[in-house]
Amino acid sequence: MSFHIVKEGFDNFVANVSKVAPVRHRVDIKEISNEVWHQVFGATNEYLVKEGFVTLPHNKEGEGRYLRSLIISQNYF
């Protein structure tokens, strides 16, 4: 994934944010931000699994399924 794809995504969000139901219904910005966070990183996790970069995370009761962390050693590069 390259920078221009991420920038396009955010530009599209800014252009269309007024059409998003929670914004129209005046939901607290913290709640909207939390949902956007989950959507972006959920999609990122799914992409990483689909590309075979990581294995499908296990479901953790009460929390769902998500990548816990990814650590890359500086010695790797």
PDB file of C-alpha atoms in Angstrom:
ATOM      1  CA  MET A   1       0.000   0.000   0.000  1.00  0.00           C
ATOM      2  CA  SER A   2       1.462   3.336  -0.947  1.00  0.00           C
ATOM      3  CA  PHE A   3       1.039   6.806   0.471  1.00  0.00           C
ATOM      4  CA  HIS A   4      -1.173   8.051  -2.392  1.00  0.00           C
ATOM      5  CA  ILE A   5      -3.789   5.384  -1.621  1.00  0.00           C
ATOM      6  CA  VAL A   6      -3.953   6.475   2.028  1.00  0.00           C
ATOM      7  CA  LYS A   7      -4.109  10.158   1.053  1.00  0.00           C
ATOM      8  CA  GLU A   8      -6.902   9.390  -1.439  1.00  0.00           C
ATOM      9  CA  GLY A   9      -8.836   7.618   1.300  1.00  0.00           C
ATOM     10  CA  PHE A  10      -8.586  10.546   3.695  1.00  0.00           C
ATOM     11  CA  ASP A  11      -9.352  13.079   0.953  1.00  0.00           C
ATOM     12  CA  ASN A  12     -12.454  11.059   0.057  1.00  0.00           C
ATOM     13  CA  PHE A  13     -13.472  10.947   3.728  1.00  0.00           C
ATOM     14  CA  VAL A  14     -13.116  14.729   4.094  1.00  0.00           C
ATOM     15  CA  ALA A  15     -15.107  15.339   0.905  1.00  0.00           C
ATOM     16  CA  ASN A  16     -17.935  13.041   2.017  1.00  0.00           C
ATOM     17  CA  VAL A  17     -17.944  13.377   5.806  1.00  0.00           C
ATOM     18  CA  SER A  18     -21.130  15.471   5.824  1.00  0.00           C
ATOM     19  CA  LYS A  19     -22.964  12.496   4.274  1.00  0.00           C
ATOM     20  CA  VAL A  20     -21.957  10.114   7.088  1.00  0.00           C
ATOM     21  CA  ALA A  21     -25.010   9.306   9.234  1.00  0.00           C
ATOM     22  CA  PRO A  22     -23.320   9.844  12.647  1.00  0.00           C
ATOM     23  CA  VAL A  23     -22.171  13.308  11.541  1.00  0.00           C
ATOM     24  CA  ARG A  24     -25.671  14.170  10.284  1.00  0.00           C
ATOM     25  CA  HIS A  25     -27.119  12.989  13.618  1.00  0.00           C
ATOM     26  CA  ARG A  26     -24.528  14.935  15.615  1.00  0.00           C
ATOM     27  CA  VAL A  27     -22.904  11.922  17.292  1.00  0.00           C
ATOM     28  CA  ASP A  28     -19.972  12.902  19.525  1.00  0.00           C
ATOM     29  CA  ILE A  29     -16.759  13.251  17.490  1.00  0.00           C
ATOM     30  CA  LYS A  30     -14.945  10.896  19.904  1.00  0.00           C
ATOM     31  CA  GLU A  31     -17.409   8.123  19.084  1.00  0.00           C
ATOM     32  CA  ILE A  32     -17.069   8.767  15.364  1.00  0.00           C
ATOM     33  CA  SER A  33     -13.265   8.787  15.634  1.00  0.00           C
ATOM     34  CA  ASN A  34     -13.306   5.517  17.554  1.00  0.00           C
ATOM     35  CA  GLU A  35     -15.427   3.879  14.854  1.00  0.00           C
ATOM     36  CA  VAL A  36     -13.216   5.224  12.053  1.00  0.00           C
ATOM     37  CA  TRP A  37     -10.165   3.860  13.923  1.00  0.00           C
ATOM     38  CA  HIS A  38     -11.743   0.407  14.091  1.00  0.00           C
ATOM     39  CA  GLN A  39     -12.773   0.485  10.436  1.00  0.00           C
ATOM     40  CA  VAL A  40      -9.338   1.582   9.164  1.00  0.00           C
ATOM     41  CA  PHE A  41      -7.353  -0.876  11.234  1.00  0.00           C
ATOM     42  CA  GLY A  42      -9.870  -3.664  10.716  1.00  0.00           C
ATOM     43  CA  ALA A  43      -9.509  -3.228   6.957  1.00  0.00           C
ATOM     44  CA  THR A  44      -5.709  -3.095   7.342  1.00  0.00           C
ATOM     45  CA  ASN A  45      -5.716  -6.320   9.351  1.00  0.00           C
ATOM     46  CA  GLU A  46      -7.897  -8.034   6.743  1.00  0.00           C
ATOM     47  CA  TYR A  47      -5.572  -6.861   3.959  1.00  0.00           C
ATOM     48  CA  LEU A  48      -2.474  -8.165   5.778  1.00  0.00           C
ATOM     49  CA  VAL A  49      -4.148 -11.549   6.273  1.00  0.00           C
ATOM     50  CA  LYS A  50      -5.350 -11.687   2.648  1.00  0.00           C
ATOM     51  CA  GLU A  51      -1.844 -10.931   1.354  1.00  0.00           C
ATOM     52  CA  GLY A  52      -0.359 -13.627   3.602  1.00  0.00           C
ATOM     53  CA  PHE A  53       1.772 -11.139   5.524  1.00  0.00           C
ATOM     54  CA  VAL A  54       0.247 -12.374   8.814  1.00  0.00           C
ATOM     55  CA  THR A  55      -1.952 -15.305   9.783  1.00  0.00           C
ATOM     56  CA  LEU A  56      -5.579 -14.861  10.740  1.00  0.00           C
ATOM     57  CA  PRO A  57      -5.668 -13.727  14.395  1.00  0.00           C
ATOM     58  CA  HIS A  58      -7.511 -15.858  16.930  1.00  0.00           C
ATOM     59  CA  ASN A  59     -10.799 -14.624  18.342  1.00  0.00           C
ATOM     60  CA  LYS A  60     -10.412 -13.417  21.934  1.00  0.00           C
ATOM     61  CA  GLU A  61     -13.636 -13.730  23.960  1.00  0.00           C
ATOM     62  CA  GLY A  62     -15.206 -10.314  24.523  1.00  0.00           C
ATOM     63  CA  GLU A  63     -12.675  -8.506  22.335  1.00  0.00           C
ATOM     64  CA  GLY A  64     -13.020 -10.000  18.874  1.00  0.00           C
ATOM     65  CA  ARG A  65     -10.281 -10.814  16.427  1.00  0.00           C
ATOM     66  CA  TYR A  66      -7.447  -8.367  15.774  1.00  0.00           C
ATOM     67  CA  LEU A  67      -3.678  -8.253  15.428  1.00  0.00           C
ATOM     68  CA  ARG A  68      -2.214  -7.711  18.901  1.00  0.00           C
ATOM     69  CA  SER A  69       1.123  -6.176  17.875  1.00  0.00           C
ATOM     70  CA  LEU A  70       3.862  -6.381  15.322  1.00  0.00           C
ATOM     71  CA  ILE A  71       7.476  -5.845  16.319  1.00  0.00           C
ATOM     72  CA  ILE A  72      10.239  -5.521  13.748  1.00  0.00           C
ATOM     73  CA  SER A  73      13.752  -5.668  15.080  1.00  0.00           C
ATOM     74  CA  GLN A  74      16.087  -2.880  14.001  1.00  0.00           C
ATOM     75  CA  ASN A  75      18.592  -5.599  13.152  1.00  0.00           C
ATOM     76  CA  TYR A  76      16.181  -6.841  10.493  1.00  0.00           C
ATOM     77  CA  PHE A  77      16.972  -3.920   8.221  1.00  0.00           C
TER      78      PHE A  77
END
